[in-house]
Structures are given as structure tokens and as C-alpha cells.
XYZ file of C-alpha atoms in Angstrom:
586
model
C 0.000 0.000 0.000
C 3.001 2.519 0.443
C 4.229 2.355 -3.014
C 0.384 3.088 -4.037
C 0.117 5.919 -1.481
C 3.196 6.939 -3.115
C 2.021 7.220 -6.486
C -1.157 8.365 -5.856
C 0.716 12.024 -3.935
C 2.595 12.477 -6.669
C -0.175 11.796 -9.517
C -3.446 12.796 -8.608
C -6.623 12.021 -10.432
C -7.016 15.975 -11.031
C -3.308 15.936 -12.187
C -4.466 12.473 -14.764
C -8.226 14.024 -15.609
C -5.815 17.395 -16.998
C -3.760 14.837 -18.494
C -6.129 13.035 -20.770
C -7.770 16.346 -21.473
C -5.061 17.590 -22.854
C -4.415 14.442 -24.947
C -7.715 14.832 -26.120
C -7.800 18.529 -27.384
C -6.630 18.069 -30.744
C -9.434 15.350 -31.851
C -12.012 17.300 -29.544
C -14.802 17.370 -32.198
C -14.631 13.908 -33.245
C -14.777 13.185 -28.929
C -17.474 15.510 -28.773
C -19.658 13.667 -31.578
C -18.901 10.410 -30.542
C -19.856 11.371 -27.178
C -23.507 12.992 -28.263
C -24.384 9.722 -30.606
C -23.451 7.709 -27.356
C -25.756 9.069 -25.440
C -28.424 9.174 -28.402
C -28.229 5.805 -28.183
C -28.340 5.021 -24.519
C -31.713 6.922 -24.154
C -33.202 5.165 -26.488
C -31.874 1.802 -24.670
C -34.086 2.742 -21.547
C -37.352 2.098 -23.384
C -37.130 -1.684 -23.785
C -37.597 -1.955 -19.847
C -40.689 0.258 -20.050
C -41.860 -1.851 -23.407
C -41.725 -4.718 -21.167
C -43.877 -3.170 -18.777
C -46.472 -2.218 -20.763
C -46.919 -5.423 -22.930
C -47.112 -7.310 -19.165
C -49.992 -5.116 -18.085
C -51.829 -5.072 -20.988
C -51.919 -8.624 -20.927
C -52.805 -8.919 -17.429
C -55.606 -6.963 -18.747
C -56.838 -7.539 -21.686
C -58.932 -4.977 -23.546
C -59.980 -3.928 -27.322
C -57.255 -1.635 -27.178
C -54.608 -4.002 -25.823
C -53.428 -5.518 -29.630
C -52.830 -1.848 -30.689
C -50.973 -0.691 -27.785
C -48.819 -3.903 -27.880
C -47.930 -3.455 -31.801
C -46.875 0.147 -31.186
C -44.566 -1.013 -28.528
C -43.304 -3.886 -30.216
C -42.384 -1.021 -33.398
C -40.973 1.461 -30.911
C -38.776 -1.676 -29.704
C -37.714 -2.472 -32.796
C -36.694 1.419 -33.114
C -35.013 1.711 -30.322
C -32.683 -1.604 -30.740
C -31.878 0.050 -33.818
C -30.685 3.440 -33.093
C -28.562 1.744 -30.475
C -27.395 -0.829 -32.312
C -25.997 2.433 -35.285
C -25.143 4.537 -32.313
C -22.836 1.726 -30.797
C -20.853 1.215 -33.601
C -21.278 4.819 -35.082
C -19.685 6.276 -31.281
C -16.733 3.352 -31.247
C -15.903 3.955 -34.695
C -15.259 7.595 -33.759
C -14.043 6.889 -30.055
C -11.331 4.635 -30.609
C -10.079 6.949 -33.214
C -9.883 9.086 -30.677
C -8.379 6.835 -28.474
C -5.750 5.103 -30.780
C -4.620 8.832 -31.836
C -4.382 9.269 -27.890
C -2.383 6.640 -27.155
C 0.281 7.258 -30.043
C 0.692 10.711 -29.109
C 1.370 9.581 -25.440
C 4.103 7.071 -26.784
C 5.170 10.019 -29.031
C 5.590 12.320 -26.372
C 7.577 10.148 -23.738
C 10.540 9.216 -26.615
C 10.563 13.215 -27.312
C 11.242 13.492 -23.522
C 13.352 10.269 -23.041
C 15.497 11.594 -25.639
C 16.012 14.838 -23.669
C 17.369 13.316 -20.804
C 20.968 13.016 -19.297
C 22.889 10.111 -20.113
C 23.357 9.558 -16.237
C 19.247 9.072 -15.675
C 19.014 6.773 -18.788
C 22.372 4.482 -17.097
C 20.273 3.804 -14.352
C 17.410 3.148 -16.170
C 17.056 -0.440 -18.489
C 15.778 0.222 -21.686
C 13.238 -2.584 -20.761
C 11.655 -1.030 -17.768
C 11.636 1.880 -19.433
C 9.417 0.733 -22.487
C 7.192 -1.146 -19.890
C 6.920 2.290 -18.778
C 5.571 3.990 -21.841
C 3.794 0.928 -23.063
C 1.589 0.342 -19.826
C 0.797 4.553 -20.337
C 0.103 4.403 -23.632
C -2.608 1.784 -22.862
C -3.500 2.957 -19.937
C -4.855 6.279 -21.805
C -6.323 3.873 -24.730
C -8.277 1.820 -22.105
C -9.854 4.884 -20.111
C -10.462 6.969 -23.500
C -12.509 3.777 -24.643
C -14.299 2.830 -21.813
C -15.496 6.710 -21.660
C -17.725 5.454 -24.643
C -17.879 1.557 -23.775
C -18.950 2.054 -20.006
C -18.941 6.044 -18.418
C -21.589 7.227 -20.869
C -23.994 4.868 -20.764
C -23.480 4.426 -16.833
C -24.199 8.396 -16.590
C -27.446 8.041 -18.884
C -29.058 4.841 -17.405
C -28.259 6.460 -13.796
C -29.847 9.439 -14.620
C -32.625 7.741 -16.951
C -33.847 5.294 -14.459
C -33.823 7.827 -11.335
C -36.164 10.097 -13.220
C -38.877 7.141 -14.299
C -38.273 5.178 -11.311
C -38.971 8.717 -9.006
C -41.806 9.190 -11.242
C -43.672 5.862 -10.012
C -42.638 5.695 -6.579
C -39.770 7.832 -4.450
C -38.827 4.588 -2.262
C -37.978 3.021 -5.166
C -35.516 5.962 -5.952
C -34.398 6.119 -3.074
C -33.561 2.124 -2.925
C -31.665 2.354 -6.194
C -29.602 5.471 -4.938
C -28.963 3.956 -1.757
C -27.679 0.520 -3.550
C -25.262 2.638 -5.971
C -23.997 4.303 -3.551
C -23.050 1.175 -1.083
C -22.030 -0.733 -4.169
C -19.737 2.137 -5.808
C -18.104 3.262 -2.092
C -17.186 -0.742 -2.047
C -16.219 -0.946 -5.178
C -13.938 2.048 -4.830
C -12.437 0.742 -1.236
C -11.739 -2.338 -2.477
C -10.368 -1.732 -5.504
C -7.964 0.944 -4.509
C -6.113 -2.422 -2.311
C -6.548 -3.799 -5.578
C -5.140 -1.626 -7.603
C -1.926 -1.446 -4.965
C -1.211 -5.069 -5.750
C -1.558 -3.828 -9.791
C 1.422 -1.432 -9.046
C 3.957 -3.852 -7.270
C 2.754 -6.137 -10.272
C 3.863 -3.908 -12.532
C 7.414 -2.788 -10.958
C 8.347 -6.389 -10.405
C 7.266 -6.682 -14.346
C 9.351 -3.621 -15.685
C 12.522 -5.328 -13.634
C 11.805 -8.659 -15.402
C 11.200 -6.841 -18.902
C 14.438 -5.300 -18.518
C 16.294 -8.413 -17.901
C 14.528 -9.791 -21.017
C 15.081 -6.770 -23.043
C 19.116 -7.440 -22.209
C 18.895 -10.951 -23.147
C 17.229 -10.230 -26.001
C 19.680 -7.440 -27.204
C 22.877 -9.070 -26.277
C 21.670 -12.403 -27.649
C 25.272 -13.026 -29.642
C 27.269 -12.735 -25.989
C 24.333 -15.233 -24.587
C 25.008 -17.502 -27.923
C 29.080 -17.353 -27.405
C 29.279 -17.308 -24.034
C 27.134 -20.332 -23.560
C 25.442 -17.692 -20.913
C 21.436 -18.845 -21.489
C 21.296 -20.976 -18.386
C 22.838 -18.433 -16.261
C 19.849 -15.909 -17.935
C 17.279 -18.244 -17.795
C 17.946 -18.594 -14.181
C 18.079 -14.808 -13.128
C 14.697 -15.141 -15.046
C 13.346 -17.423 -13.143
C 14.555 -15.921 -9.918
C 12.338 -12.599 -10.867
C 9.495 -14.621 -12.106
C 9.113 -16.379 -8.950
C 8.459 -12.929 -7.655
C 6.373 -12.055 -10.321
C 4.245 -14.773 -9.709
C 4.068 -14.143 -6.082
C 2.812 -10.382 -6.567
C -0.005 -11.818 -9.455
C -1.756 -14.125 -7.471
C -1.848 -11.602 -4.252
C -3.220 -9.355 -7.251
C -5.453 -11.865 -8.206
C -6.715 -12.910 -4.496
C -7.521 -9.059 -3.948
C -9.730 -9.083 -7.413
C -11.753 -11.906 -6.365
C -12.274 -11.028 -2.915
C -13.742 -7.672 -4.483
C -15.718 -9.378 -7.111
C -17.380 -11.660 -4.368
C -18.382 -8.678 -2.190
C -19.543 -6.991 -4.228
C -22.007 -9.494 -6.063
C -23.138 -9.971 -2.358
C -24.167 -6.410 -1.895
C -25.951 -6.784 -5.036
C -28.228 -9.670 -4.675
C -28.944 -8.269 -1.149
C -30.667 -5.248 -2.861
C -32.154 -7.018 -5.890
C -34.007 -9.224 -3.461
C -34.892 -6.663 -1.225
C -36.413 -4.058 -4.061
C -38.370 -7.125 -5.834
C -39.578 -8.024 -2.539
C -40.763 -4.663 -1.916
C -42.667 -4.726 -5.139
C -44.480 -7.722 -5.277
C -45.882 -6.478 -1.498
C -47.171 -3.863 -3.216
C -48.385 -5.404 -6.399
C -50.369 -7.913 -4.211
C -51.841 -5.004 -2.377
C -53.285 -3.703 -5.288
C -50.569 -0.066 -5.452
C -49.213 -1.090 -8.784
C -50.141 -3.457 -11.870
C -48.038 -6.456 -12.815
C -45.579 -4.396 -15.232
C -44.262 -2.212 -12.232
C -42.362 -5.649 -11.498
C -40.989 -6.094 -14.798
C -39.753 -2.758 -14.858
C -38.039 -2.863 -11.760
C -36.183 -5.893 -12.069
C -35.246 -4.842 -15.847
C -33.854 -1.400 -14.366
C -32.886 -2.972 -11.404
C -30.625 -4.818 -13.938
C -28.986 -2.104 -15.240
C -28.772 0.090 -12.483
C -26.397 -2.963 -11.127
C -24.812 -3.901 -14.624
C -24.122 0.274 -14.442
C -22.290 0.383 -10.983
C -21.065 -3.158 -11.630
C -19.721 -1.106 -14.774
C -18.761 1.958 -12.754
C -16.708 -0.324 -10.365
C -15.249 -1.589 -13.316
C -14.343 1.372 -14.946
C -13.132 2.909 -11.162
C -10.640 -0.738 -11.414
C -9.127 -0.007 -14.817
C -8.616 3.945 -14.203
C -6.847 3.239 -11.157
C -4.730 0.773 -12.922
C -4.201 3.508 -16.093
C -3.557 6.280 -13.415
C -1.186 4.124 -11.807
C 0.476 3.587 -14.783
C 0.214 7.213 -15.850
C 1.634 7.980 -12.456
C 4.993 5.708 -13.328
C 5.252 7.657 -16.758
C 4.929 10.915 -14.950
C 7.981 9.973 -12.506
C 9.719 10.016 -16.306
C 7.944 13.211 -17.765
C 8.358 14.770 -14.942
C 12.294 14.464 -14.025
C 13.872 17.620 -15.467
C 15.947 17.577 -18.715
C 19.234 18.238 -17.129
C 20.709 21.809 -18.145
C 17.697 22.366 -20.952
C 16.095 25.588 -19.159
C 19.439 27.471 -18.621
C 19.981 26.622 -22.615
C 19.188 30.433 -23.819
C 21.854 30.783 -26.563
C 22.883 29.747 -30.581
C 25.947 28.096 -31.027
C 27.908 30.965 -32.405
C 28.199 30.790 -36.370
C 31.736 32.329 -36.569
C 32.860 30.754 -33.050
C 36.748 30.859 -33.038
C 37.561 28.665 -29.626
C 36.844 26.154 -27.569
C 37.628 26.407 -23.807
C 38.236 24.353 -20.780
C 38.289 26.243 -17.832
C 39.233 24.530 -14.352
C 36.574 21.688 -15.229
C 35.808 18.848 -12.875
C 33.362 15.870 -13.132
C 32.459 12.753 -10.864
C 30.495 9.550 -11.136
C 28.932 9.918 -7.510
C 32.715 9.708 -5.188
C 34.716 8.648 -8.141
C 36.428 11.537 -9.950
C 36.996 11.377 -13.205
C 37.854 14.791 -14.182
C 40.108 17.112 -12.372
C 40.542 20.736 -13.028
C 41.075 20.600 -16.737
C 41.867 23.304 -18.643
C 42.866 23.652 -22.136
C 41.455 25.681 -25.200
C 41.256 24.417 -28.795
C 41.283 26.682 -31.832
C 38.866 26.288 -34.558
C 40.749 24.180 -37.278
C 42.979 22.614 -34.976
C 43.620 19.112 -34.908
C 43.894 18.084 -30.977
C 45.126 14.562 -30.186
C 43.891 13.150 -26.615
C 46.198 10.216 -25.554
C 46.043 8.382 -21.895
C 45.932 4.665 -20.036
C 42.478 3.380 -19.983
C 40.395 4.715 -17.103
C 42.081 8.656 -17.372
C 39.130 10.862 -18.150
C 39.351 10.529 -22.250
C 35.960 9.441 -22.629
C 34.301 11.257 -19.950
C 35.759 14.563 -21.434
C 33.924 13.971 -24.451
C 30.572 13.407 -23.153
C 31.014 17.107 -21.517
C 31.614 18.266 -25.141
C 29.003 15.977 -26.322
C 26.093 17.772 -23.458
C 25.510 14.288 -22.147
C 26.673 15.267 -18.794
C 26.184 18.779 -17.209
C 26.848 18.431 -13.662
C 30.576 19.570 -14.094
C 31.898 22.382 -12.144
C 34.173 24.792 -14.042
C 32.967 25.446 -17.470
C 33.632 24.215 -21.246
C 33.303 28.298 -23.481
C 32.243 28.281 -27.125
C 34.365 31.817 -27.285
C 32.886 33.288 -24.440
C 29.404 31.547 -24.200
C 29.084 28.707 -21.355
C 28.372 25.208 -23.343
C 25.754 24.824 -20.423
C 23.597 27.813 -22.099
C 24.333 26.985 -25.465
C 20.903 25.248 -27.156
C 21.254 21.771 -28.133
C 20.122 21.945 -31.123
C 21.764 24.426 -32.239
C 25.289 23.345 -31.213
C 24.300 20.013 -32.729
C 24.399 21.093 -36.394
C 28.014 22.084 -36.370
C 28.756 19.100 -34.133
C 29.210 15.485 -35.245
C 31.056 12.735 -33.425
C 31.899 8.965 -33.955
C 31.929 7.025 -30.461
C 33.538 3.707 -29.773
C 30.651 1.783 -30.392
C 28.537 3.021 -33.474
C 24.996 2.789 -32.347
C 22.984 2.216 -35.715
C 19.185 1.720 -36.731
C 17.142 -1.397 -38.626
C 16.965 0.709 -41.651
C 18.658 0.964 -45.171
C 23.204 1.210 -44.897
C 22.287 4.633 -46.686
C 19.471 6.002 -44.521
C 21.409 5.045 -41.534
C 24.141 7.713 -42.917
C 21.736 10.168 -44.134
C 19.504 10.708 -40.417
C 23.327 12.622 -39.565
C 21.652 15.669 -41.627
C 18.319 14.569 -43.193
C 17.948 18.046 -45.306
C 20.966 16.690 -47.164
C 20.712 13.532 -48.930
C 21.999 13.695 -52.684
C 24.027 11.504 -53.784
C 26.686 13.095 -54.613
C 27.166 13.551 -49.949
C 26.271 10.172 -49.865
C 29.013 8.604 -52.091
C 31.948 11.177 -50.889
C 31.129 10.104 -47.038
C 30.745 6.545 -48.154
C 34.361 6.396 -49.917
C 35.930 8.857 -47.129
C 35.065 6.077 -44.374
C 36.137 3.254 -47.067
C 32.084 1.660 -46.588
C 32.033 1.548 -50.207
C 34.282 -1.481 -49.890
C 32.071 -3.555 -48.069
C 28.280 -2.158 -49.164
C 29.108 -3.399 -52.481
C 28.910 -6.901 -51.326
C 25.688 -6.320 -49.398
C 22.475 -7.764 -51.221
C 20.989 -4.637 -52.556
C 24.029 -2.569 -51.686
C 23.536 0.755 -49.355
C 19.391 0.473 -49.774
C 20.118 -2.782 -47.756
C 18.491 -3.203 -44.111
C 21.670 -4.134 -42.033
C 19.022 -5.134 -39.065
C 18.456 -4.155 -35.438
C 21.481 -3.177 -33.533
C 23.453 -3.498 -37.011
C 23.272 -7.701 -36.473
C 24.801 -7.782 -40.502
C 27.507 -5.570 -40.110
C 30.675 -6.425 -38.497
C 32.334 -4.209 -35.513
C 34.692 -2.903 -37.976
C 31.844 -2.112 -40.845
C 29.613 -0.408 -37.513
C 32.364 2.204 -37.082
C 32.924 2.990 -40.743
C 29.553 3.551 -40.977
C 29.524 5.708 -37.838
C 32.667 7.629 -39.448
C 30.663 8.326 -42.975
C 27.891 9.385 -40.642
C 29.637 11.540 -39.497
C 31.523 12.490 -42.683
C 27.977 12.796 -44.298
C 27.017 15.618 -41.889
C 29.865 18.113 -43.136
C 30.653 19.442 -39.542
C 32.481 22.616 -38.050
C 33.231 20.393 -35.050
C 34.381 16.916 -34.997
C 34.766 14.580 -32.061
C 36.538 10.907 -32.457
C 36.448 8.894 -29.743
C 38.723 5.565 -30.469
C 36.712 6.073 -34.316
C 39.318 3.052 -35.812
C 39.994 0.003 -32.499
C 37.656 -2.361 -34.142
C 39.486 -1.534 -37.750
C 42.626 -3.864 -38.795
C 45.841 -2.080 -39.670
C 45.450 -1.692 -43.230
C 42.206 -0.568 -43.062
C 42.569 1.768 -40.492
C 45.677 3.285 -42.908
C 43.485 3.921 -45.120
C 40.820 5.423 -43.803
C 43.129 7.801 -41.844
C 44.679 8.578 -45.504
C 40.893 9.857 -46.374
C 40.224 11.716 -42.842
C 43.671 13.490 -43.117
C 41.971 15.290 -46.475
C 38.319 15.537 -45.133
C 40.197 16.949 -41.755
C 41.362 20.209 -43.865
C 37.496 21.780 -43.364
C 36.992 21.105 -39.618
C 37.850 21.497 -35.964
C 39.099 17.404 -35.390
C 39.014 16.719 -31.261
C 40.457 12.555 -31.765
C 40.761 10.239 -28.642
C 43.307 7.437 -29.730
C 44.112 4.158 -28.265
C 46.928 3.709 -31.260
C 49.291 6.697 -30.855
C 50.366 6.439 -34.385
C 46.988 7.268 -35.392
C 47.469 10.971 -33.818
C 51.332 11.866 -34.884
C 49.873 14.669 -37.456
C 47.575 16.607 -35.028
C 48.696 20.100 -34.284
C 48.238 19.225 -30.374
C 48.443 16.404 -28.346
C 46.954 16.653 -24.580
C 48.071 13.631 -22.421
C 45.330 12.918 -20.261
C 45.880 10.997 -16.591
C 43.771 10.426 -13.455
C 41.691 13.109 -14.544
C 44.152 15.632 -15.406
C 46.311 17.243 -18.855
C 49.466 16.229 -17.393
C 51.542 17.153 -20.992
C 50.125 18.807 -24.200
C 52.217 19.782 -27.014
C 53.073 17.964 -30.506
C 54.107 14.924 -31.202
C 57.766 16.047 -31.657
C 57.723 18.135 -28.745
C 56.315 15.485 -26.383
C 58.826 13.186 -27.709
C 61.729 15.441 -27.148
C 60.054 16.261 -23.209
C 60.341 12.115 -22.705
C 57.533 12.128 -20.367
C 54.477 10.579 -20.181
C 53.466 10.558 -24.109
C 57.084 9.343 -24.866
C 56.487 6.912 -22.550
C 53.601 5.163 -24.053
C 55.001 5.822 -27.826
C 57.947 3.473 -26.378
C 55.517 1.139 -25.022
C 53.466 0.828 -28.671
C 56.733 0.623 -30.538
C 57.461 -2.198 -28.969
């Protein structure tokens, strides 16, 4: 019950009822008409009771009149189960638009804000909680946007309906009926909020098994190689046991509410028809008035039964609505203090006295350098130094750094992402790429720019001409999710002609050739030498020899520039960098 008490604080239903609203607004008319036919329909569904009724008492009765009156029921039956029948599947037609539309933009609108965040929240994150996340969401706002038309409609009208006819005839009646909704909802609503609780540790203990699936799933080749399935299968089955333990407390808690409340149900029905027939054999009311009453009785009961349901599933949606919100509503780090253009004739980049740490580990210490525009800086160190981390300050993943990185004179911090983003291209250690087309997977680096003429030069800069031409339909062929048809070596070529492809001001290597052999690596360093002329080249190297033409070369260790200089220069000093030349030469 904590964890729903939690939720609940931080979500309220005012907070989820704004929520869908808002989701809503941009299909509002086609809500708005679905809604009215709806309703249409479920006044016309009251009659049948009331046909009932009549046909009973005329027959109890029987006069000249009592073949006519019956027909004109029977036709005004028939009429009724029509317009029901159209308004039914007019209303869902147009609801579930409305819903489907919903639900997408919901799914749409977590990735836009998933893709916002800091690197640090999504590395504490899996990737499969988090899509358990946004899935349940999604479908939590489909579910309560179609049972608005299925169930909440029709509940309001037959409520409302049978109150007004039932008042008409008798007040106790009335008053029964309210009386019964209101003990049936207020149980309903008790017990399904303990329900609902078990829903929520249901669902955490899911997203922590999803994610474990999700990994399997995604690093299926080191499962394969490793011989590693057992081992998965039984961290699997560890979290399923707990699963399974969390279901069937969910599942006791459903059918303890379900009994109740048919209980408190039957009590009533009994009860009202009891009350009727008293009176019927008294001579108050004809035979019909029992018909009636047990027909509205009916749906007073299938409505709160409905209600109750409805009151279940929103619960469950907010609650999942409420474990998308903890995800909306964390903070894109840095984003509001974001106020400026990357500059378009921006002559430096500067470190000034930077330092970064991963919780009590530091990684960076007081850096400080500054890089021209159109220099070629080198960054050398032992594994472990700070290389990597430096570059996701330049690459805005991180922003809790004290000190601060200038673009000339303008904090990187209050630079706008996007803006710095179109001078700035990068190729990482591992080449993250898409289950698209070789081609399209070079072209999303700068969509506006796709001829062919951009594609081929970044292509034959990063040598991926050499391999697409053995590919089935060349670069229009889908290399697969996670790149499963590429090697490591053909991943980071195509991560270099991505990066080629976008024609930067600013480019950022990170280790661009380790999975490359030596003659390929030659000769794609041959073709980045000449497209190096244009840009400002910042290249982490694990192979020294790689660097020997940069202008600069900063030695990087325990989080500090311990030597920076060129390669003569730090050969002649023989510290550090002439240290680890030695050790490659070797």
C-alpha cells in the first residue's frame, strides 16, 4: 500500500483528468460527436424496460385496445434496438479513433522526452523497464479513452434515466436504487484501490523482469558465445518467482472484491423485488411495475457493476500514468538554462578549471585547455584517465561539471542543443545504428541533405564503399536491429561516414578506428587526413600512431592534462606521451 500511497501524492486524479484532457484537445470534435451519438443511443436503450412493462400489463388486462398498444410497442422496440445498435458502432468507430490517436501521441511524447534526458538518468534506467513504462501509459490512456464510450456514458445516462422514471412511479424506489449505488460504488472504490496497490507492485516487479529480457534479447550473440542462457534463464526465473508471487496476491484481492460486491448486489435485488411484489399484491401497482423494476434494477447494477469496473481499470491507467509521470516529470538536465545559438563564426573552444564525478569517483580534475577552430587536438592516456568522460562534456551528455567548457565566451551549459548540434558530429567507440537501409542510416546525420553526390563522398571517405558493395541490394540494404549484418569494424565505418555525411564545423573521435585492422585503419586515416582540412578534429586514440599529425596532443591521466604539445615536442620532453610511444613501438 506505500508504493500506491506513493504514487497516488505524486499523480493525482485531477493531475491524470488534466492529463487526458489535454491528450484529447486536438481530436475534440470527433470526442465531442462520438460522445452525443453515445448518449443518443443510450436513451433510447431505456425504453425496452418500459416496453416490457407495458406489454405485461396489458396482458394482465386484456382490452380492445390491448393488440394496438402492444404493436406500437413492439415497433418502438424495434426502433429503439436500432438506433442503439448504429449509435454503438457509429460512437466506437469515432471513439477509438480518438483513443488510438491518444495513445500514439502519449508514446510520441515520452521518446521526445526520453530523448532529452541526461545520459546519467538513462544508465540507471534499463531500456526494458523503461518501455514497460511507456507501453503500460500508452494503454492505460487507450483503455480509459474507450471505456469513456464503452462504459462512463452509458453508466451516466441509465443512472440518470432510471432515477427520473423510477422517481416518477414511486420515491422509495428511488431512493432504494440510490442507496444501492452508492453502497455498491463506495465498495467498489475501497476495495479496488487495495486492488489496484497489488496492480502497481505487479507492474514494478514486471518492468525489472522486462528489462532483464530486453538485455537478453539485445545481447543475444554474448548469450550464444558465451554459452550464458542458463545463467539468464535462471536470473529469469529468480524474478518470475516474484512475479508470480505479486499476481496471485493481485489476483486474491480481485476476487475477494468481485465476491463482495455481487453480495451487496443480490442483497438489494431481493430486497427491491420483494418490496414490489408487497405492493403489487396489495393492489398499489399493476403487474408491469415488477418487470420494470427488475429490468432497471438490472442495469442500475450492470451500471455500478460497470462503474466499479471502470473505477478498477482507471486506477490501474492512473497508476500507470503515475509511473510515466515519474519520467515526464524528471527535469531535462541543463535544458532551461539553454538560452543561446551556437555561435556561427565561433573561433575557440575552452576548458576552464573543469571537474566531473560519477557519484565519489572523480573522473575529471581541473582541466583546462582551449582548442582553436581548425585545430587538430590529439587526446592520448591509459584506460580509465578521463578521455571518454571529457567527451561526453563536449558531447552535453553530462552537465553536472563544475568549471565550465566556453564556445568563445558563451558557457556550453547555455548553449541550445540543437543548435550546437548542427556544427557538431562525433563517432563514439561503439557506433549505435538503426534497422533501416546502410544509406538512410548515414543520411539521419543531416536529413535536409541527402543527394548523392554527400552520400558517395562520405561513403568512400570512411572506405564503406568497400564492403556495401557486397551487401544484397548494396547501401538500400536493411543491415538489421542493432546493425546484427555488419561487423564491428563495418559499424564504425559507418559511424565515421555518418559523421563524414554531416559536413561538420566540429568533430569529435572517440577511439573512431579500435575495431578496424591495420590496413584498413591506414586507409581510412589517408581519407580523414583530407576531409580533416574543413573542420575542428578533437580525436581520442588508443593507437598513438593514429594521432602523430595533429597540431596538439593533450596527455590525459587520473583526470588531469598532465603534458600537451606535438608529437615532436612530447617526444623530445620524454615524459608521459614518450612513454607510451615506447611502449606501442614495442
Amino acid at each position: 500500500m506505500s508504493m500506491y500511497r506513493e504514487a497516488i501524492r505524486a499523480y493525482s486524479t485531477r493531475t491524470m483528468l488534466t492529463d487526458l484532457v489535454r491528450r484529447i484537445a486536438p481530436y475534440r470534435s470527433t470526442f465531442l460527436l462520438a460522445t452525443g451519438i453515445r448518449i443518443i443511443g443510450d436513451v433510447a436503450w431505456l425504453y425496452p424496460a418500459i416496453a416490457v412493462a407495458t406489454i405485461l400489463t396489458e396482458l394482465s388486462k386484456v382490452t380492445a385496445a390491448s393488440s394496438s398498444v402492444i404493436l406500437t410497442v413492439f415497433f418502438w422496440w424495434g426502433v429503439a434496438i436500432a438506433v442503439r445498435a448504429l449509435s454503438r458502432s457509429w460512437s466506437s468507430y469515432l471513439g477509438f479513433h480518438v483513443s488510438e490517436r491518444a495513445k500514439l501521441d502519449t508514446e510520441r511524447e515520452a521518446l521526445q522526452h526520453l530523448t532529452l534526458l541526461d545520459m546519467a538518468w538513462h544508465e540507471r534506467e534499463s531500456s526494458g523497464a523503461k518501455m514497460k513504462r511507456v507501453s503500460a501509459a500508452a494503454q492505460g490512456v487507450d483503455r480509459v479513452i474507450r471505456m469513456w464510450f464503452t462504459l462512463l456514458v452509458s453508466i451516466s445516462v441509465t443512472a440518470v434515466g432510471v432515477l427520473i422514471i423510477v422517481s416518477r412511479i414511486d420515491p422509495t424506489l428511488s431512493v432504494l436504487i440510490v442507496v444501492f449505488a452508492i453502497i455498491y460504488f463506495t465498495l467498489a472504490l475501497i476495495l479496488g484501490r487495495r486492488a489496484a496497490a497489488t496492480s502497481l507492485a505487479v507492474q514494478k516487479e514486471e518492468e525489472v523482469f522486462n528489462g532483464v529480457v530486453y538485455e537478453t534479447i539485445a545481447n543475444v550473440r554474448t548469450v550464444h558465445v558465451f554459452d550464458h542462457a542458463r545463467e539468464a534463464l535462471s536470473r529469469l526465473d529468480a524474478l518470475l518467482s516474484g512475479v508470480v508471487g505479486k499476481v496471485q496476491t493481485r489476483i486474491q484481492a480481485y476476487q475477494f472484491r468481485s465476491f463482495v460486491l455481487f453480495a451487496c448486489a443480490q442483497t438489494f435485488l431481493i430486497g427491491s423485488l420483494l418490496f414490489v411484489g408487497i405492493q403489487i399484491i396489495d393492489g398499489h401497482y399493476e403487474l408491469g411495475l415488477f418487470a420494470l423494476v427488475y429490468r432497471y434494477f438490472g442495469q442500475i447494477w450492470d451500471a455500478a457493476g460497470e462503474l466499479a469496473d471502470f473505477s478498477q481499470e482507471f486506477m490501474t491507467s492512473k497508476l500507470s500514468l503515475a509511473r510515466l509521470s515519474e519520467i515526464t516529470r524528471t527535469p531535462p538536465e541543463g535544458v532551461s538554462d539553454e538560452r543561446f545559438d551556437m555561435p556561427h563564426d565561433w573561433k575557440e573552444i575552452r576548458f576552464d578549471d573543469v571537474s566531473f564525478s560519477y557519484g565519489e569517483t572523480v573522473a575529471l580534475s581541473h582541466v583546462s585547455f582551449s582548442v582553436r577552430r581548425g585545430q587538430k587536438v590529439g587526446i592520448v592516456g591509459s584506460s580509465g584517465a578521463g578521455k571518454s568522460t571529457l567527451f561526453k562534456l563536449l558531447l552535453k551528455e553530462r552537465s553536472a561539471y563544475t568549471g565550465e567548457i566556453y564556445i568563445d565566451d558563451i558557457p556550453l551549459r547555455h548553449i541550445r542543443r540543437s543548435s550546437y548540434f548542427e556544427k557538431v558530429s562525433a563517432v563514439l567507440q561503439d557506433t549505435e545504428v538503426f534497422n533501416i537501409s546502410l544509406k538512410d542510416n548515414v543520411t539521419l546525420a543531416r536529413p535536409g541533405l541527402s543527394s548523392d553526390e554527400h552520400v558517395r563522398n562520405a561513403l568512400k571517405t570512411a572506405h564503406v564503399s568497400d564492403f556495401a558493395e557486397r551487401l544484397p541490394e548494396g547501401v538500400d540494404t536493411i543491415i538489421g536491429e542493432r546493425g546484427v549484418k555488419l561487423s564491428g569494424g563495418e559499424r564504425q565505418r559507418l559511424g565515421i561516414a555518418r559523421a563524414v555525411f554531416k559536413q561538420p564545423e566540429l568533430l569529435l573521435m572517440d577511439e573512431a578506428t579500435s575495431h578496424l585492422d591495420s590496413d584498413s585503419e591506414e586507409r581510412i586515416q589517408d581519407s580523414l587526413t583530407r576531409f580533416f582540412s574543413g573542420v575542428t578534429a578533437i580525436v581520442i586514440a588508443h593507437r598513438l600512431s593514429t594521432i602523430r599529425a595533429m597540431d596538439v596532443i593533450l596527455v590525459i591521466e587520473g583526470g588531469q592534462v598532465v603534458e600537451q604539445g606535438s608529437f615532436d615536442a612530447l617526444i623530445a620532453q620524454g615524459g608521459r606521451f614518450s612513454e607510451l610511444w615506447s611502449k606501442q613501438s614495442l
